[in-house]
C-alpha atoms as a printed R data frame, in Angstrom:
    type eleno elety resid chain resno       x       y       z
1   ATOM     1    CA   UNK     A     1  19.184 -21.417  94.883
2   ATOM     2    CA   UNK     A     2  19.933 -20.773  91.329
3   ATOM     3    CA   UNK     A     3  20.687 -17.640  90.327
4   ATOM     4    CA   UNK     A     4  18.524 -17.251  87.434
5   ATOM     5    CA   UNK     A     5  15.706 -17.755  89.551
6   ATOM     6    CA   UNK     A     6  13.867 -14.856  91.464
7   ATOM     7    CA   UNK     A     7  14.087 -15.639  95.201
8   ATOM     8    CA   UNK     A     8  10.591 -16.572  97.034
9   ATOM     9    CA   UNK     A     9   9.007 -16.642 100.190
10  ATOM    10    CA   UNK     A    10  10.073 -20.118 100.530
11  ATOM    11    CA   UNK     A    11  14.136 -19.438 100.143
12  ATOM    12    CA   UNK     A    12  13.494 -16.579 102.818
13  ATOM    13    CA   UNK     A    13  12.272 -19.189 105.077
14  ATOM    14    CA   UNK     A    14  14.854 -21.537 104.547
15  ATOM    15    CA   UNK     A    15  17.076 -19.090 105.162
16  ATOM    16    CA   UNK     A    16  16.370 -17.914 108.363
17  ATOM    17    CA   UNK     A    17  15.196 -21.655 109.762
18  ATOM    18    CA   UNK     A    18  11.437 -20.324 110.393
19  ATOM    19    CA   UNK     A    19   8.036 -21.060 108.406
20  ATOM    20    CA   UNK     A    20   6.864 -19.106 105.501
21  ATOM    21    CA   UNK     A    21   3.524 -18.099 107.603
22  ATOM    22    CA   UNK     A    22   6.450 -16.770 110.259
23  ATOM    23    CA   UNK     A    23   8.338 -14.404 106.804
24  ATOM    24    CA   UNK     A    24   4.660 -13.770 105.620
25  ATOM    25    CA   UNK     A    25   3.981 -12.264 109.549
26  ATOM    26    CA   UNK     A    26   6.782  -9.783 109.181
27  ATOM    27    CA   UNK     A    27   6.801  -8.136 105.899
28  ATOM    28    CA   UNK     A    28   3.001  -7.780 106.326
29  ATOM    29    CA   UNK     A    29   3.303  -7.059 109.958
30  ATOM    30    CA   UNK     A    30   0.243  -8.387 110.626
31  ATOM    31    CA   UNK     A    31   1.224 -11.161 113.671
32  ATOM    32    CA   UNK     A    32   3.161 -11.718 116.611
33  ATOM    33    CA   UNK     A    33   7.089 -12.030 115.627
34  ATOM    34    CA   UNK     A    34  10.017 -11.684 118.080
35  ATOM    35    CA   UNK     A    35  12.418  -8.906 116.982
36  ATOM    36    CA   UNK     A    36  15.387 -11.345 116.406
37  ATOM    37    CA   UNK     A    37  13.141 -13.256 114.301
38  ATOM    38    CA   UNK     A    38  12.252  -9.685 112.670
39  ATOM    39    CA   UNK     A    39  15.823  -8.609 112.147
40  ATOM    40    CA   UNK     A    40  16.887 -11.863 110.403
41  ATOM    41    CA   UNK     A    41  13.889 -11.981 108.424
42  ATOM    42    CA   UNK     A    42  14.558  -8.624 107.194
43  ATOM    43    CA   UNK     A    43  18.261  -9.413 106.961
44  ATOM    44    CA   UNK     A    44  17.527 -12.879 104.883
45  ATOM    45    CA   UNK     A    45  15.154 -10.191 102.484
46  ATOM    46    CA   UNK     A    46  17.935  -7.735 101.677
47  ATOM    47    CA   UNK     A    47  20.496 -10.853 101.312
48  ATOM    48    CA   UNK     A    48  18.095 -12.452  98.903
49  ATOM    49    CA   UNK     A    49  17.350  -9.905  97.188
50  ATOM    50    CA   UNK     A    50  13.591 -10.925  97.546
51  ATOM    51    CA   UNK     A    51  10.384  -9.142  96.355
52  ATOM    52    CA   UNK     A    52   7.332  -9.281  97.459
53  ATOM    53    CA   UNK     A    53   4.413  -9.842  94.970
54  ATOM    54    CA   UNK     A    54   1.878  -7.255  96.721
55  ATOM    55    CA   UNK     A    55  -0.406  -7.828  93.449
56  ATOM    56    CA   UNK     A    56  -0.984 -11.454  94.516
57  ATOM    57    CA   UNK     A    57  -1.198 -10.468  98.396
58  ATOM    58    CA   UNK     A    58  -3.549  -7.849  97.901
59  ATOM    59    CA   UNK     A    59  -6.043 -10.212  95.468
60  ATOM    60    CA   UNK     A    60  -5.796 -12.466  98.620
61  ATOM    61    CA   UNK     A    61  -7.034 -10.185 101.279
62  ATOM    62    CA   UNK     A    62  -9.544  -8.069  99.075
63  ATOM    63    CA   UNK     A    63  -7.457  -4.744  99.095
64  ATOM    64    CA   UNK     A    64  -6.270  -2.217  96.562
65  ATOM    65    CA   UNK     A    65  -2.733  -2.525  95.350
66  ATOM    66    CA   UNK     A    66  -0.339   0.425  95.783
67  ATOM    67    CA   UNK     A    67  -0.414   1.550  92.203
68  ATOM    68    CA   UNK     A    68  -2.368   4.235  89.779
69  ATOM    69    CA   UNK     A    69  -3.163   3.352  86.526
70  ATOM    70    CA   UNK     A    70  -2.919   6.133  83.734
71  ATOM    71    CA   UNK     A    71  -3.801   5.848  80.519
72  ATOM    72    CA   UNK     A    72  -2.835   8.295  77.714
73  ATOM    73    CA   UNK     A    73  -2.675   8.295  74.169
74  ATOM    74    CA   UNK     A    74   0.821   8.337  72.950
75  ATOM    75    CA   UNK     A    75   3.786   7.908  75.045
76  ATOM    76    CA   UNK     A    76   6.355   9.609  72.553
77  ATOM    77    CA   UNK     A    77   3.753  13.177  73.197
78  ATOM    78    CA   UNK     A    78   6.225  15.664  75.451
79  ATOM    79    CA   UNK     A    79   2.583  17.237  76.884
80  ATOM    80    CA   UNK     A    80   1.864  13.966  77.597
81  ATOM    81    CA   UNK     A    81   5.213  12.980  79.260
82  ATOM    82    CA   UNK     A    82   5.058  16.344  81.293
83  ATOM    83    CA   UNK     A    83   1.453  15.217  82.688
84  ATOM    84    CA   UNK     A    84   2.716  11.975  83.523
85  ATOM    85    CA   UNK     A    85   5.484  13.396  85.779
86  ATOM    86    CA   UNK     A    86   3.261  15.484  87.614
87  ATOM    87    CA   UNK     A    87   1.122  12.892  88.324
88  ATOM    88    CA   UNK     A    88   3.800  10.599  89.636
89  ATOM    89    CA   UNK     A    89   5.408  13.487  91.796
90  ATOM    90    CA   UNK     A    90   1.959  13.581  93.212
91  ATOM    91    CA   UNK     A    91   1.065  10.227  94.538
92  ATOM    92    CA   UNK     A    92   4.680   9.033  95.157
93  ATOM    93    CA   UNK     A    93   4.043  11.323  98.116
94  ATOM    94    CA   UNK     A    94   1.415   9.067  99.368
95  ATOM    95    CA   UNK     A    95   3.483   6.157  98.815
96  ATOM    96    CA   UNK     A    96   1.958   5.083  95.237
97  ATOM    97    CA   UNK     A    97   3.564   3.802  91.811
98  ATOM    98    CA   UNK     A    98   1.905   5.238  88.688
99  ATOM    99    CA   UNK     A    99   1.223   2.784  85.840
100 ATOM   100    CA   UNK     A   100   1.065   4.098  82.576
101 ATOM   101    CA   UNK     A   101  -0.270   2.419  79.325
102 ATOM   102    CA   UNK     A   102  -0.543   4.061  75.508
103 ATOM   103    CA   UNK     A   103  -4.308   3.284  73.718
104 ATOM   104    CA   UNK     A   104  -3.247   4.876  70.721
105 ATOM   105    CA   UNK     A   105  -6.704   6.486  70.687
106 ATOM   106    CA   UNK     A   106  -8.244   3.179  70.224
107 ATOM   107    CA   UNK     A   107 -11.375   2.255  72.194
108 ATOM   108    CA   UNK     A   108 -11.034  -0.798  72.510
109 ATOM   109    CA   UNK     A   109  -7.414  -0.804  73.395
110 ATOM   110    CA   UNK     A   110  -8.104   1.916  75.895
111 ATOM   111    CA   UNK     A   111 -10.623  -0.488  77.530
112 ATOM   112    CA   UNK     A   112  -7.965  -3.050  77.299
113 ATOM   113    CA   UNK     A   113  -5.639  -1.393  79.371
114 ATOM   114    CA   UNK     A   114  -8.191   0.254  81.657
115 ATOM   115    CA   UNK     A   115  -9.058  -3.649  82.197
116 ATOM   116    CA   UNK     A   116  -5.577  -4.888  83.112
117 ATOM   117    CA   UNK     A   117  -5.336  -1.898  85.546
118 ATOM   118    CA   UNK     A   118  -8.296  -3.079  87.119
119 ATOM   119    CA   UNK     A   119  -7.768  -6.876  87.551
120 ATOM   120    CA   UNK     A   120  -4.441  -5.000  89.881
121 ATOM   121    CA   UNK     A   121  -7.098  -3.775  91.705
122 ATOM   122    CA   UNK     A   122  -4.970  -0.472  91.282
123 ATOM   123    CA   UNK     A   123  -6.204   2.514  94.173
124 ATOM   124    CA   UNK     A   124  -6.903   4.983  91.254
125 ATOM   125    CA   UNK     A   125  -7.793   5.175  87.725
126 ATOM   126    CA   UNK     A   126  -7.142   8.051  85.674
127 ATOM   127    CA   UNK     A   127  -7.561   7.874  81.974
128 ATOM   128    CA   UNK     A   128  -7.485  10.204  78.291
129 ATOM   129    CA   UNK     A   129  -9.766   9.186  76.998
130 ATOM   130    CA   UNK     A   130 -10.196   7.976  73.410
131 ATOM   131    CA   UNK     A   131 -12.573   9.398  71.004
132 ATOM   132    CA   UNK     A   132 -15.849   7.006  70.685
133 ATOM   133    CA   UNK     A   133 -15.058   5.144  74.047
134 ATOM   134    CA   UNK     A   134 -17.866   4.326  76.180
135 ATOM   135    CA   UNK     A   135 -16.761   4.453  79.846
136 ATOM   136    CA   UNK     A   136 -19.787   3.194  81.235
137 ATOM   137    CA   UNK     A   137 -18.387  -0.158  82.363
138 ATOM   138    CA   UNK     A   138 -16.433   1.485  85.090
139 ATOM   139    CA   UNK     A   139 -19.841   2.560  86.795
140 ATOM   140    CA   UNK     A   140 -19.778  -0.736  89.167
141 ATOM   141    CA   UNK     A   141 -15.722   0.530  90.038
142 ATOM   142    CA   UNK     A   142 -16.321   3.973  90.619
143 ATOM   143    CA   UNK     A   143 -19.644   3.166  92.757
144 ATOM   144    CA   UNK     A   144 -17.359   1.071  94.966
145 ATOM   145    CA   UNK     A   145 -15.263   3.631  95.673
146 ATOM   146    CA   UNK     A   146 -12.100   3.512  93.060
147 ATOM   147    CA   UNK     A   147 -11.615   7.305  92.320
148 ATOM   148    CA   UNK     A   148 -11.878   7.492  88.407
149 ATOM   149    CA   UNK     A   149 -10.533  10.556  86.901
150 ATOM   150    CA   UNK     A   150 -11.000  11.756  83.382
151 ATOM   151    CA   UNK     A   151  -7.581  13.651  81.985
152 ATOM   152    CA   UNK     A   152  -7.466  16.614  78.989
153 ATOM   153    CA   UNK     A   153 -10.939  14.970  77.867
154 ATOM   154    CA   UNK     A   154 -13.825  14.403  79.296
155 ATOM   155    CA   UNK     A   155 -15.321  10.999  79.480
156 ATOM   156    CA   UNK     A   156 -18.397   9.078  78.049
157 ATOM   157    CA   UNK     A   157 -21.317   7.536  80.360
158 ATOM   158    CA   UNK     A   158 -19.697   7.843  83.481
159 ATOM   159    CA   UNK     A   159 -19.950  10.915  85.364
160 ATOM   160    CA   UNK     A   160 -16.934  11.431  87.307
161 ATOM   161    CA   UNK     A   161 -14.158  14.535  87.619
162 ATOM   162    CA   UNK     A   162 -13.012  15.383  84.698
163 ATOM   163    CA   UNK     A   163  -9.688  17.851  84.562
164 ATOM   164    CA   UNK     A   164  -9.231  20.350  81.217
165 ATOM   165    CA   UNK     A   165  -7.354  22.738  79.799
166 ATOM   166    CA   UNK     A   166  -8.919  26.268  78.673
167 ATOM   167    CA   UNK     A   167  -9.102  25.252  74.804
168 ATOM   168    CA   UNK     A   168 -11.474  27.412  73.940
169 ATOM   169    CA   UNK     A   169 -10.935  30.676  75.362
170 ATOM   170    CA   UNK     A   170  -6.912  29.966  74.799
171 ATOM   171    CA   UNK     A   171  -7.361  29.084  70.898
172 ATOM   172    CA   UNK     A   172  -9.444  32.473  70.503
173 ATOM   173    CA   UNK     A   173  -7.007  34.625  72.467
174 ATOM   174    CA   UNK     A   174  -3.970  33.109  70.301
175 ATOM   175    CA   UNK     A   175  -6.399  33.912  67.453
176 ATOM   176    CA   UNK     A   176  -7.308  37.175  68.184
177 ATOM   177    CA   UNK     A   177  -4.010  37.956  69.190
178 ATOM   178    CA   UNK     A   178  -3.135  37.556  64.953
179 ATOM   179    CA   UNK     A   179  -6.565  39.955  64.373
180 ATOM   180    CA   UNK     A   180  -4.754  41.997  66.141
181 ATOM   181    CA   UNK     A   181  -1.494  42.089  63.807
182 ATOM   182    CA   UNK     A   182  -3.747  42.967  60.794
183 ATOM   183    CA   UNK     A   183  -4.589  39.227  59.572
184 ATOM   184    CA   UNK     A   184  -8.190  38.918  58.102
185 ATOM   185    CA   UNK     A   185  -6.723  35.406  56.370
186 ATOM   186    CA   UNK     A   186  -6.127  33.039  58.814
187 ATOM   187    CA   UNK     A   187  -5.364  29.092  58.663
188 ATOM   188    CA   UNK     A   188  -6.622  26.843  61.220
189 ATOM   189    CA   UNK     A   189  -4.255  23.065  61.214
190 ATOM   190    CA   UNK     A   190  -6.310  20.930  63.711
191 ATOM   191    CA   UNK     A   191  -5.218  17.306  64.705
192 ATOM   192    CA   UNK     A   192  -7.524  14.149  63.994
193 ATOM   193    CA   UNK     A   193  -9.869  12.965  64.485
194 ATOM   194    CA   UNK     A   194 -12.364  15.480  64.198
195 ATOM   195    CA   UNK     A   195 -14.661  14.619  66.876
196 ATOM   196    CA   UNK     A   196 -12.255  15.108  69.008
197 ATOM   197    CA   UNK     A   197 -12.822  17.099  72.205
198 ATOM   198    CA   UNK     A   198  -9.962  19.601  72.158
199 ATOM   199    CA   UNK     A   199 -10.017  19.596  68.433
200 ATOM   200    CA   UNK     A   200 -13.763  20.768  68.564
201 ATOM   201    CA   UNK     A   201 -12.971  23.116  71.450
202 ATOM   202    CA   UNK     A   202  -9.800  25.171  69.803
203 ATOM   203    CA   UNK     A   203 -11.436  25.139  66.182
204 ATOM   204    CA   UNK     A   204 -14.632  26.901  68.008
205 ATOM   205    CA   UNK     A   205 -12.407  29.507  69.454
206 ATOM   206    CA   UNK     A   206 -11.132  30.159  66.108
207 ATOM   207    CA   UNK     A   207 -14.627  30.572  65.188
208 ATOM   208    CA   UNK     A   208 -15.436  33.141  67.827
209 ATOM   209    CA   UNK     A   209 -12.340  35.060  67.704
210 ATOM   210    CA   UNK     A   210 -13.327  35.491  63.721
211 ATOM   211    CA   UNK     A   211 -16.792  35.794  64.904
212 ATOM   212    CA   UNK     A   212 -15.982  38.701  67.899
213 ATOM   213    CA   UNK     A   213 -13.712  40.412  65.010
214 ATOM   214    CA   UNK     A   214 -16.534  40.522  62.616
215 ATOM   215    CA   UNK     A   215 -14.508  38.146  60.032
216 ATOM   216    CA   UNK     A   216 -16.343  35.584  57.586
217 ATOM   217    CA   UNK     A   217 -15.503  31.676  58.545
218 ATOM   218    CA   UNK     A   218 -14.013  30.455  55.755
219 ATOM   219    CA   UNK     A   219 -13.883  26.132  55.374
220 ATOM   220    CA   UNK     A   220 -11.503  26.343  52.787
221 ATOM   221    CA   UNK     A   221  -8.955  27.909  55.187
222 ATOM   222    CA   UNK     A   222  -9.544  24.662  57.821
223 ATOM   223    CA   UNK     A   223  -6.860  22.022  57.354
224 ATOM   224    CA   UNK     A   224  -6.614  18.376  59.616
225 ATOM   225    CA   UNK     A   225  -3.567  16.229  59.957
226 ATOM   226    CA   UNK     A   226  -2.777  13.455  62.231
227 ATOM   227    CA   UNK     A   227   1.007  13.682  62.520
228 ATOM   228    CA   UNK     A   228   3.875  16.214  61.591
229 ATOM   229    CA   UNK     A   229   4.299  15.073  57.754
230 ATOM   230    CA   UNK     A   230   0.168  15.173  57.494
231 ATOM   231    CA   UNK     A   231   0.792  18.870  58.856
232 ATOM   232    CA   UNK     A   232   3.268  19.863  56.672
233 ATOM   233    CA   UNK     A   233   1.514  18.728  53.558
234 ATOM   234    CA   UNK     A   234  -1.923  20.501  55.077
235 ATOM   235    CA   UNK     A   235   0.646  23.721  55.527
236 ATOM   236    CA   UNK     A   236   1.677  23.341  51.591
237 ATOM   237    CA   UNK     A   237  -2.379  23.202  50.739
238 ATOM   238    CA   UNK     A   238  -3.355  26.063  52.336
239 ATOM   239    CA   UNK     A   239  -0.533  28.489  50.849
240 ATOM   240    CA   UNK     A   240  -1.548  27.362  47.097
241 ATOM   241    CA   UNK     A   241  -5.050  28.622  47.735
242 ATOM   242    CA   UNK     A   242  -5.978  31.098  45.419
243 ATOM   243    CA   UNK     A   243  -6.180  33.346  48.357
244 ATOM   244    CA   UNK     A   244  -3.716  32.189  50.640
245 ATOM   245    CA   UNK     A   245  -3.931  32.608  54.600
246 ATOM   246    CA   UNK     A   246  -1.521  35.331  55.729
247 ATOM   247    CA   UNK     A   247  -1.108  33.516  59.226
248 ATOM   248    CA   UNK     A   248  -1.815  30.094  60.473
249 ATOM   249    CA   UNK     A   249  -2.887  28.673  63.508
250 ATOM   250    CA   UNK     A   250  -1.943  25.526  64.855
251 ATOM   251    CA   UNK     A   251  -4.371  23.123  66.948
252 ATOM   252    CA   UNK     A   252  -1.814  20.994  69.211
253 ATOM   253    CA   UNK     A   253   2.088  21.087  68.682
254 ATOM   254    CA   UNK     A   254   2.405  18.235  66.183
255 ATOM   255    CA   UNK     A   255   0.365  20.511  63.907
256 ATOM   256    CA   UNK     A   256   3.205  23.273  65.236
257 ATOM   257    CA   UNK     A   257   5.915  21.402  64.193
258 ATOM   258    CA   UNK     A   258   4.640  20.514  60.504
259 ATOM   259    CA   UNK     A   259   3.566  23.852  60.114
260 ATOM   260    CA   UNK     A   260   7.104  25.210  60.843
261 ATOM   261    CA   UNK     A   261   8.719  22.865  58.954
262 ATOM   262    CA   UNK     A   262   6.652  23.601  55.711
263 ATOM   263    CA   UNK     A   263   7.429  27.160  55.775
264 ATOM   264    CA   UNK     A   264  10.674  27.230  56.749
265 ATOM   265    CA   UNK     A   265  11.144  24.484  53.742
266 ATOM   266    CA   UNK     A   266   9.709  26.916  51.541
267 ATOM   267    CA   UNK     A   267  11.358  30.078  52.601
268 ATOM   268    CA   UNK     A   268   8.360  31.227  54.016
269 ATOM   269    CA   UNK     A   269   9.147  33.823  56.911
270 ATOM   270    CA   UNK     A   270   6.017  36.373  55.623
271 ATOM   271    CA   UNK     A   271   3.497  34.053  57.488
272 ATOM   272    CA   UNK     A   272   2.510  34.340  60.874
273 ATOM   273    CA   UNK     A   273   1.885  31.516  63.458
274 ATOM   274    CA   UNK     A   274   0.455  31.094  66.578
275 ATOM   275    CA   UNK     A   275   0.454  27.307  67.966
276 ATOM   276    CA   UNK     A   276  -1.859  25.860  70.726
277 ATOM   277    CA   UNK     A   277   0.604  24.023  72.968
278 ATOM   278    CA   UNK     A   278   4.240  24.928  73.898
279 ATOM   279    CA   UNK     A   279   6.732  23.107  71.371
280 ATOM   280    CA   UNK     A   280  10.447  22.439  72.676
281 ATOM   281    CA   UNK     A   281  12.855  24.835  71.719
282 ATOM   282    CA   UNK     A   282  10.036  27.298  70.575
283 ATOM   283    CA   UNK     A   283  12.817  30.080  71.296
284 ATOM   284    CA   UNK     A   284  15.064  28.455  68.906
285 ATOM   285    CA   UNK     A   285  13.311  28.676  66.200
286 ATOM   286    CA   UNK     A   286  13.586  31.766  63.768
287 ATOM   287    CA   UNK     A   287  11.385  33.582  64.412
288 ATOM   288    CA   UNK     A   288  10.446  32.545  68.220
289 ATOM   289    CA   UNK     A   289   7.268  30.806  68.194
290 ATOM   290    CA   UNK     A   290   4.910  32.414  69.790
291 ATOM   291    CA   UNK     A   291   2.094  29.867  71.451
292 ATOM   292    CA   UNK     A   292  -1.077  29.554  73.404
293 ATOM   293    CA   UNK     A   293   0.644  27.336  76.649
294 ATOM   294    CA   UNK     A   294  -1.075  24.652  78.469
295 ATOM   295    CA   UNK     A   295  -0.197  23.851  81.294
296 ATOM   296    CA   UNK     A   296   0.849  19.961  81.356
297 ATOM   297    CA   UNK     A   297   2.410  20.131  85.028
298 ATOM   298    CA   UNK     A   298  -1.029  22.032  86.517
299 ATOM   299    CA   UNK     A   299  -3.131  19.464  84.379
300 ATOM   300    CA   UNK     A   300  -1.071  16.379  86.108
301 ATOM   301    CA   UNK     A   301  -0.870  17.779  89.973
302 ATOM   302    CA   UNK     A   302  -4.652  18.262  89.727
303 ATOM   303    CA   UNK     A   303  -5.983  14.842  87.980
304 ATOM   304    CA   UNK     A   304  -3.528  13.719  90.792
305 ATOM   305    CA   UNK     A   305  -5.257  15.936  93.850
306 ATOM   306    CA   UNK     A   306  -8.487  15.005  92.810
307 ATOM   307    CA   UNK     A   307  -8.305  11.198  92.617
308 ATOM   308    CA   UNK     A   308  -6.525  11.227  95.885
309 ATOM   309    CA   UNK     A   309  -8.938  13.637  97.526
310 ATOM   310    CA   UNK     A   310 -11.528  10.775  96.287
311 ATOM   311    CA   UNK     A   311  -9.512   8.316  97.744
312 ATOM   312    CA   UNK     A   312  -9.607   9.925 101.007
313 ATOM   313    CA   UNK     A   313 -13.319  10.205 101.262
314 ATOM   314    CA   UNK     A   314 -14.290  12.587  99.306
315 ATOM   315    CA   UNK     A   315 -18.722  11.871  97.970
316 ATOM   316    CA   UNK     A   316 -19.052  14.919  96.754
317 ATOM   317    CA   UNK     A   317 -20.639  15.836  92.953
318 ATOM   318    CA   UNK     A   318 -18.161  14.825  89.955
319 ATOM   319    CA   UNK     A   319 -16.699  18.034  89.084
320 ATOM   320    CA   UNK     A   320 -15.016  19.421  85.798
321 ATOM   321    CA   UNK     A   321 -11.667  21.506  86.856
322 ATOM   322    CA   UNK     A   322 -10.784  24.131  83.727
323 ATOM   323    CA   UNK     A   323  -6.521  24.715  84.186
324 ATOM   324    CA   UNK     A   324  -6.491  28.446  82.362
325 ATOM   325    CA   UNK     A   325  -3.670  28.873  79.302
326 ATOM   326    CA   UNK     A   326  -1.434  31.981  78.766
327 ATOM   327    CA   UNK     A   327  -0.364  33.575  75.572
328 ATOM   328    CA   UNK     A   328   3.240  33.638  75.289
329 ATOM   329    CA   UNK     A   329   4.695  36.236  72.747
330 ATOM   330    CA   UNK     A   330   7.795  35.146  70.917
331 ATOM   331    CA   UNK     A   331   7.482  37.101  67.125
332 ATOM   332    CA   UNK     A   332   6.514  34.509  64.802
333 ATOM   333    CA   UNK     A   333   2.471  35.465  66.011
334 ATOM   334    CA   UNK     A   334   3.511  39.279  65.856
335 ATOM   335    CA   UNK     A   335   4.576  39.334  62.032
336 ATOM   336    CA   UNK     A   336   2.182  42.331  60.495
337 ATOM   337    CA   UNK     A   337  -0.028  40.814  57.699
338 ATOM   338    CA   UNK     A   338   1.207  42.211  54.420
339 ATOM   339    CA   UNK     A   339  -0.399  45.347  53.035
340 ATOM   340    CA   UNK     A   340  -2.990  45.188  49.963
């Protein structure tokens, strides 16, 4: 057998002296097979250094593979990358491989993806999903029992369990929390797009944290960026105002990290900022940042718990589970707005 080629059912065969169907009885253990024939079988396997394709057996017979597809936006996102983890922690208990896939937050290349995951006939689906995708097209999948689970965002056309964070009541504690510190001037730096479900949920408990404190909204003092340098230029637009804010607060931690980087390019340590999201080395920083914390690993176990509990039998009503946040105080929310 060359050894550039992967080994097959075939070389396993010749191996041991027996017929494919006899290797095929085995691994599957799905037929009478002595337990000599077993143990060289098994022996030939390790030898070889053979793998088998459970993709194409499982097309054969009609059953689901022993993956999980996930789909998230962006790969290089450390919330993201802690969700992930959870997940897989989660099912590799069962015995499952988690598949992951980036859209981008691109319909179409979320549908893509959610496609290929199918055609693997994968045992769960659990997706972001993208602003402006229509989800109906997995109504056939979920009807026929694949659990379908909707991640950080809730879905379009398909009702199914959807698992969330606490955007709104976290973004107005984080923002009442500055009220609190004697800023009437506050910044809001939200990610894009703007339709975007935990956008619209943090930037309307910045609204009712202004609201509850008896504070004016002001437009001019909302700012939207899609990346770090977008942030830090929003940042820089928002302190030339003619009445600057005295404290900012971020919508994800991108929008954390430009916002940082702006001011502490500019000197700035008189502002005060509260981010949505815990950033890495948040305690580094000078001063701390102080943040509104989701709770990636929580998010992950429970996307994970839910599409197995469907797995397992589980007919009753989609449900939408909220995972709560928790302010943590570090200093850079606590600075004191400046005296008039």
């Amino acid at each position: 057998m060359a050894a550039s080629r992967r080994p097959t059912l075939a070389d396993v065969a010749q191996e041991v002296g027996v017929s494919a169907k006899t290797v095929s009885r085995v691994l599957n253990e799905d037929g009478p097979v002595s337990a000599q024939t077993r143990e060289q079988v098994l022996a030939a396997v390790a030898k070889l250094g053979f793998q088998p394709n459970l993709m194409a057996r499982n097309m054969r017979v009609g059953g689901p593979d022993t993956t999980i597809g996930l789909v998230i936006p962006d790969l290089g996102n450390p919330f993201f990358g802690a969700v992930a983890r959870a997940i897989e922690d989660t099912v590799r208990e069962r015995g499952l491989t988690l598949l992951m896939g980036s859209s981008a937050d691109d319909p179409d290349r979320e549908r893509a993806l959610t496609d290929k995951f199918l055609a693997r006939r994968v045992s769960m689906l659990i997706v972001v999903p993208s602003v402006g995708a229509d989800h109906s097209h997995l109504k056939a999948h979920r009807s026929a029992g694949l659990p379908v689970v909707f991640l950080d965002r809730p879905g379009a056309g398909l009702p199914t369990d959807s698992i969330v964070s606490s955007n709104r009541a976290g973004a107005q504690e984080g923002v009442a929390h500055l009220i609190a510190h004697g800023h009437r001037r506050i910044g809001f730096v939200g990610d894009l797009p703007v339709r975007l479900y935990t956008r619209r949920e943090r930037l309307a408990g910045y609204r009712a944290a202004l609201q509850e404190a008896g504070l004016p909204y002001d437009r001019s003092l909302v700012a939207n960026a899609h990346d770090q340098p977008g942030a830090e230029a929003a940042t820089a637009r928002l302190l030339e105002l003619a009445d600057p804010p005295t404290a900012l607060f971020a919508g994800n931690n991108i929008m954390a990290l430009g916002i940082v980087a702006q001011l502490a390019r500019g000197k700035r340590k008189d502002v005060a900022v509260v981010a949505f999201d815990d950033v890495s080395l948040a305690e580094a920083l000078e001063p701390a940042l102080t943040v509104v914390a989701q709770d990636p690993e929580e998010l992950g176990r429970s996307a994970a718990a839910t599409a197995l509990a469907r797995l397992d039998g589980d007919r009753s009503r989609a449900r939408t589970i909220t995972v709560p946040t928790r302010l943590i105080v570090r200093g850079s929310g606590e600075q004191a707005a400046p005296r008039p």
